[in-house]
Short mmCIF file of C-alpha atoms and ligand atoms in Angstrom, two decimals:
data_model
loop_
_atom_site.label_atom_id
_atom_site.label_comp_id
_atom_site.label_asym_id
_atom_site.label_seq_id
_atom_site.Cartn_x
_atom_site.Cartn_y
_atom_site.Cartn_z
CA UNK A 1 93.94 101.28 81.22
CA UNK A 2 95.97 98.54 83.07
CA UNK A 3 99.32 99.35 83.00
CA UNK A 4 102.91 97.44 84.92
CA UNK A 5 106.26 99.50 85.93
CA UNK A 6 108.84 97.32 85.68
CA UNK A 7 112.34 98.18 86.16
CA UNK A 8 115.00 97.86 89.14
CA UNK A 9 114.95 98.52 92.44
CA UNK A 10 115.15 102.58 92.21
CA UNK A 11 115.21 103.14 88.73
CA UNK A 12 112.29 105.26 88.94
CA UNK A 13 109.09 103.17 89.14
CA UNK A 14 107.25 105.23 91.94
CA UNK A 15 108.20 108.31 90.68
CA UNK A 16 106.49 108.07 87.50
CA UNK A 17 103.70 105.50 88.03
CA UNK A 18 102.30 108.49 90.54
CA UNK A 19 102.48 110.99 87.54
CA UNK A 20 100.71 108.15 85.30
CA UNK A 21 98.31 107.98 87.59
CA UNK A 22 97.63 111.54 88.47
CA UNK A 23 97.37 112.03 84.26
CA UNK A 24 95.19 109.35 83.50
CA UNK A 25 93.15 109.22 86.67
CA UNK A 26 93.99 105.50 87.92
CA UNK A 27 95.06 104.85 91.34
CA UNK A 28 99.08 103.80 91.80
CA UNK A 29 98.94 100.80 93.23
CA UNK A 30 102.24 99.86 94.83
CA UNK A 31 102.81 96.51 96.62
CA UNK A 32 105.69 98.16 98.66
CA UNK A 33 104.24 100.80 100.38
CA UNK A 34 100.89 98.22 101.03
CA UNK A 35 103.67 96.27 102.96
CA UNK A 36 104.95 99.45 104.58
CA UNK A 37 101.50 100.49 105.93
CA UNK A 38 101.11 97.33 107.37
CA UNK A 39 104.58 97.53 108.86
CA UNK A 40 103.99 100.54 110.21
CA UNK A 41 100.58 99.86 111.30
CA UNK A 42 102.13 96.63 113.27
CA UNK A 43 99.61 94.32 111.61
CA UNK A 44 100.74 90.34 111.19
CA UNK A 45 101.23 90.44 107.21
CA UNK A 46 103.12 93.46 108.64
CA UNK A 47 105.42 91.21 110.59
CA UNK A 48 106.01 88.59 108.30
CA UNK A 49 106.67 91.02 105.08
CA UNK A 50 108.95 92.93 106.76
CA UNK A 51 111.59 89.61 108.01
CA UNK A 52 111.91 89.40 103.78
CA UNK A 53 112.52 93.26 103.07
CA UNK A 54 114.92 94.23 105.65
CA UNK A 55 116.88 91.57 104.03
CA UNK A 56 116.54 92.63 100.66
CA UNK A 57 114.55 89.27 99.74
CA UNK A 58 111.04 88.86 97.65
CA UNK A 59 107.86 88.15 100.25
CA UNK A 60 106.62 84.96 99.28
CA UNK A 61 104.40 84.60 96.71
CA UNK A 62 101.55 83.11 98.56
CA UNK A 63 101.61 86.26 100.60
CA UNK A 64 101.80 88.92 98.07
CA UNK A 65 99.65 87.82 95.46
CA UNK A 66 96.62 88.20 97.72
CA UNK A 67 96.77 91.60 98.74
CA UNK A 68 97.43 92.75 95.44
CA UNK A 69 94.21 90.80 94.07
CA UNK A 70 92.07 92.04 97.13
CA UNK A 71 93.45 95.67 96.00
CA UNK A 72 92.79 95.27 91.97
CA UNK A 73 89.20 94.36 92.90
CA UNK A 74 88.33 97.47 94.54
CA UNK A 75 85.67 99.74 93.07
CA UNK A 76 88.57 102.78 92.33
CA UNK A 77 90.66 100.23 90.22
CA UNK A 78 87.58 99.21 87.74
CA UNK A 79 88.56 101.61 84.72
CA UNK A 80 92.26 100.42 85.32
CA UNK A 81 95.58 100.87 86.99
CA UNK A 82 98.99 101.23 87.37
CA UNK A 83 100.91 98.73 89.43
CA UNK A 84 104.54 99.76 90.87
CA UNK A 85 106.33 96.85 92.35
CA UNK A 86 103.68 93.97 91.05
CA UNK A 87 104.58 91.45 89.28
CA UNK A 88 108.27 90.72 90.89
CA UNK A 89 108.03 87.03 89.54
CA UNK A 90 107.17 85.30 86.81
CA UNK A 91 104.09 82.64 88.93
CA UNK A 92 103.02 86.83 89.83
CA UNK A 93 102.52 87.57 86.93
CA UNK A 94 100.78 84.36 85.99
CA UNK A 95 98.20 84.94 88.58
CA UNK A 96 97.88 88.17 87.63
CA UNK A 97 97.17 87.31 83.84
CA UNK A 98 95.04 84.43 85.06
CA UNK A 99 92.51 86.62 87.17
CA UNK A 100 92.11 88.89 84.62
CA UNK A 101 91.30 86.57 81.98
CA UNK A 102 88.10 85.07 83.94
CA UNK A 103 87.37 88.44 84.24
CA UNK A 104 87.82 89.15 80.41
CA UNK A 105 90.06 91.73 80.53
CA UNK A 106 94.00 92.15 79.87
CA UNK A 107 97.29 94.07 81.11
CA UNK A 108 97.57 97.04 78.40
CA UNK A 109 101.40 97.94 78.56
CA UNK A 110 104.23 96.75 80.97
CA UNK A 111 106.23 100.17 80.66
CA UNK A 112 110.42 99.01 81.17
CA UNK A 113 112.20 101.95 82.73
CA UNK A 114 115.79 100.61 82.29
CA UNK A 115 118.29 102.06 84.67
CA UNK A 116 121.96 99.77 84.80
CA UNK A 117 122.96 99.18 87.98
CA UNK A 118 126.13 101.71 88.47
CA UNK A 119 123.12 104.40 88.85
CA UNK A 120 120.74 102.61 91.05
CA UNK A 121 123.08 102.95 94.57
CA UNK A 122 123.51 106.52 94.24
CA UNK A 123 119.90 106.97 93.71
CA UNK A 124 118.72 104.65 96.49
CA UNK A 125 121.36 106.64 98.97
CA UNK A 126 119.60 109.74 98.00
CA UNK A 127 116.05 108.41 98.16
CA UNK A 128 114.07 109.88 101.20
CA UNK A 129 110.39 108.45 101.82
CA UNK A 130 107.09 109.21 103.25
CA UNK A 131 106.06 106.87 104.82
CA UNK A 132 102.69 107.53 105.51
CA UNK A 133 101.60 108.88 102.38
CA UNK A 134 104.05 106.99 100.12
CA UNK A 135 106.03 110.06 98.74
CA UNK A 136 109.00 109.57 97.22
CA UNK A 137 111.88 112.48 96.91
CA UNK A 138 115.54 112.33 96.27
CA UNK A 139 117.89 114.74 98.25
CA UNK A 140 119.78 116.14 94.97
CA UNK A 141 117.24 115.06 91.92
CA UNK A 142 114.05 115.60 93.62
CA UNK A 143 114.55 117.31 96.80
CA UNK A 144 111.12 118.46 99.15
CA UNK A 145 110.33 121.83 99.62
CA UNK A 146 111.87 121.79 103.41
CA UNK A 147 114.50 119.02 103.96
CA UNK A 148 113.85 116.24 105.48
CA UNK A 149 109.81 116.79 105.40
CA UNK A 150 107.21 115.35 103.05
CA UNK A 151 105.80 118.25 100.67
CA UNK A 152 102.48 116.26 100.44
CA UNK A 153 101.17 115.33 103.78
CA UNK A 154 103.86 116.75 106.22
CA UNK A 155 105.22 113.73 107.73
CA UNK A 156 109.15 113.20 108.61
CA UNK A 157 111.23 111.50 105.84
CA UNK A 158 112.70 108.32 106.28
CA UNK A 159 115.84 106.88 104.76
CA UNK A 160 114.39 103.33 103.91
CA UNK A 161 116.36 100.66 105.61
CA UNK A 162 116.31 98.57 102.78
CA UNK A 163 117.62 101.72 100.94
CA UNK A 164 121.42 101.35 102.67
CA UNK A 165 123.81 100.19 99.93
CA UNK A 166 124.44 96.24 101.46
CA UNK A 167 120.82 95.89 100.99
CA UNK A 168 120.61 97.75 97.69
CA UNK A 169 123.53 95.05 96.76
CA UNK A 170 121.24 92.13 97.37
CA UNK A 171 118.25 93.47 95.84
CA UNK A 172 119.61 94.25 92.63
CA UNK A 173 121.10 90.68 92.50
CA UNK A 174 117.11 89.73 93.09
CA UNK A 175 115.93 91.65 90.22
CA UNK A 176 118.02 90.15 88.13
CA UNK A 177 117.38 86.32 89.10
CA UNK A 178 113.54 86.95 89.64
CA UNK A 179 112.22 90.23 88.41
CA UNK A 180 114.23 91.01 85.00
CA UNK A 181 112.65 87.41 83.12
CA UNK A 182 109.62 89.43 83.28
CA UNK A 183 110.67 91.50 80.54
CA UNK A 184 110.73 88.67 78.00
CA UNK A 185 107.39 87.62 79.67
CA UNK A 186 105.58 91.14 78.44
CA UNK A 187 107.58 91.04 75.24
CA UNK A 188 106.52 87.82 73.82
CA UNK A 189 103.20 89.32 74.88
CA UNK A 190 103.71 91.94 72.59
CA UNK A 191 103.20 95.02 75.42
CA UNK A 192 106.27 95.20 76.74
CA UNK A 193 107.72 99.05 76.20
CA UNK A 194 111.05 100.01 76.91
CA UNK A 195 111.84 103.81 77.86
CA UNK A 196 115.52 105.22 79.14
CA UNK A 197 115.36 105.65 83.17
CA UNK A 198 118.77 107.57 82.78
CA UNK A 199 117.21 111.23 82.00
CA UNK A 200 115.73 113.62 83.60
CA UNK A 201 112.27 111.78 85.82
CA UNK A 202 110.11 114.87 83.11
CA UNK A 203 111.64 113.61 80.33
CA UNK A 204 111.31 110.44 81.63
CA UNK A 205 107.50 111.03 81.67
CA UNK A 206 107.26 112.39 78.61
CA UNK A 207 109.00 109.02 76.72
CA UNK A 208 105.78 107.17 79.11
CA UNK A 209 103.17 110.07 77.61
CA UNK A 210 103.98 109.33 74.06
CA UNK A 211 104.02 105.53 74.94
CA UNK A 212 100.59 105.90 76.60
CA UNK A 213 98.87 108.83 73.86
P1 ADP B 1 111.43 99.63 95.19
O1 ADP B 1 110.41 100.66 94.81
O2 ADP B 1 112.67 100.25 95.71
O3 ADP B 1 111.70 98.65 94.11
P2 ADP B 1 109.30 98.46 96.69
O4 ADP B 1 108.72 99.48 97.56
O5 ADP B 1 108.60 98.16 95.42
O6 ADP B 1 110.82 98.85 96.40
O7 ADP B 1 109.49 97.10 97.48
C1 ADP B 1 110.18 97.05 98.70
C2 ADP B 1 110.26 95.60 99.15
O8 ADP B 1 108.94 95.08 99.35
C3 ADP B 1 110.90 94.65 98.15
O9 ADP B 1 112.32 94.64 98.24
C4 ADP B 1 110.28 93.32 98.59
O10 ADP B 1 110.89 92.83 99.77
C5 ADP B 1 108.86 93.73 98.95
N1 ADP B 1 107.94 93.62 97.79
C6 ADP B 1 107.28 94.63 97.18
N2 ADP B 1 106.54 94.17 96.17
C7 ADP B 1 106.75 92.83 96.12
C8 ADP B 1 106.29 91.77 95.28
N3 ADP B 1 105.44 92.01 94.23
N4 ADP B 1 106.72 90.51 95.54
C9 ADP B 1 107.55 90.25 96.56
N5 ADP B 1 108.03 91.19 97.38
C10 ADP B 1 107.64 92.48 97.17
P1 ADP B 2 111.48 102.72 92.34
O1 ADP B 2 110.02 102.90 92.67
O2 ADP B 2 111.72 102.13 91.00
O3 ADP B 2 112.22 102.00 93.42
P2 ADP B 2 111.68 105.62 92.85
O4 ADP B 2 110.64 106.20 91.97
O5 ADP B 2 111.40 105.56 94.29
O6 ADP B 2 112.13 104.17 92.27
O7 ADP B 2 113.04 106.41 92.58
C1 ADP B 2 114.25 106.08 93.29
C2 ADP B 2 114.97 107.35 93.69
O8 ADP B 2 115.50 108.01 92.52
C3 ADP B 2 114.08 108.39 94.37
O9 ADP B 2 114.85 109.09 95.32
C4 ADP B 2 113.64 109.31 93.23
O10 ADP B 2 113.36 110.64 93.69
C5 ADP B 2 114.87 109.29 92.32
N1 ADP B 2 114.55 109.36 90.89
C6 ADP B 2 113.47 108.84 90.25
N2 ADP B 2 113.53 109.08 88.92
C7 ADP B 2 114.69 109.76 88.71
C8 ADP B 2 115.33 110.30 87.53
N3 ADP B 2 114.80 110.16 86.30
N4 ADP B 2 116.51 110.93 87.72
C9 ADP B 2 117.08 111.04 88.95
N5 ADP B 2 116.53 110.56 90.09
C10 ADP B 2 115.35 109.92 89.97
ZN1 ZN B 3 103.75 112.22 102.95
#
């Protein structure tokens, strides 16, 4: 099962494409926290992502579409997928559909959590991150079990810089310009599904279950 989370900037992406993938036993495979690692792991992709998302703008093209092929082709990812924060753009998403097809195979649903904007600030404020084991927690809606310190792995969470609301600001006005034509992208495909990012992250999930079966 190959399956895309598309949605805004914080409307909720991460948070359920880990349950997804912890239900239907596919890896979550986000572009952002690849680009994180390699941030924090001072590599040179590293370097050059990270001039794009302190600003709040896309990383190229020419530079994200390869890791995300290199990471599809793994051995984990053969029985499927979900991808959080892949395709941003509608040449991605091309390359995406293009690989796949010389491989015979397909993208199953694009899942649309729709959040407007008025929510997304106040949940990007709140948003604390891992960022070594790409854990995501909110400090009201989804707060860890001792503040300020990832439940999974330990680590000190991070208020992402790209998280502070002038940056928030920009990126939303990039979703809309480059990320939201994907919707009518999916939908003319026919697996686009649309579920309300507004409620409660479980009931969120549950909208994705019956979507999924
Ligand atoms: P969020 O989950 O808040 O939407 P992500 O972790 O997905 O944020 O992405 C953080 C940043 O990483 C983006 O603002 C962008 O700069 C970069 N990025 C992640 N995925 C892509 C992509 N597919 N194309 C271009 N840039 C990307
Ligand atoms: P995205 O990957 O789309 O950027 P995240 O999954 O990281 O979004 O969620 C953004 C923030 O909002 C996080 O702090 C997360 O804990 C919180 N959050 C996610 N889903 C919900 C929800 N349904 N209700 C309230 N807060 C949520
Ligand atoms: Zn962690």
């Amino acid at each position: 099962m190959k399956i895309i989370m598309l949605g805004a900037p914080g409307a909720g992406k991460g948070t359920q494409a880990k349950m997804i993938a912890e239900k239907y036993s596919v890896p979550h495979v986000s572009t952002g926290d690849i680009f994180r690692a390699n941030i924090k792991n001072g590599t040179e992709l590293g370097k050059q992502a990270k001039e794009y998302m302190d600003k709040g703008l896309l990383v190229p093209d020419e530079l994200t579409v390869k890791i995300l092929l290199d990471r599809v082709a793994q051995e984990d990812c053969k029985n499927g997928y979900v991808l959080d924060g892949f395709p941003r753009t509608i040449p991605q998403a091309e390359v995406l559909d293009k690989a796949l097809t010389e491989l015979g195979e397909k993208v199953d649903y694009a899942i649309d959590v729709d959040v407007p904007d008025e929510n997304i600030v106040n949940r990007m404020g709140g948003r604390r991150a891992c960022l070594k084991c790409g854990a995501t927690y909110h400090v009201v809606y989804n707060a860890p079990k001792t503040e300020g310190v990832c439940d999974v792995c330990g680590e000190k969470l991070v208020l992402r810089e790209d998280d502070k609301p002038e940056t928030v600001q920009k990126r939303l006005t990039v979703y809309h310009d480059q990320t939201q034509p994907l919707i009518e992208y999916y939908d003319k495909k026919g697996i686009l599904k649309e579920v309300d990012g507004t409620v409660d992250m479980n009931d969120v999930f549950a909208a994705i279950c019956s979507i999924l079966g």
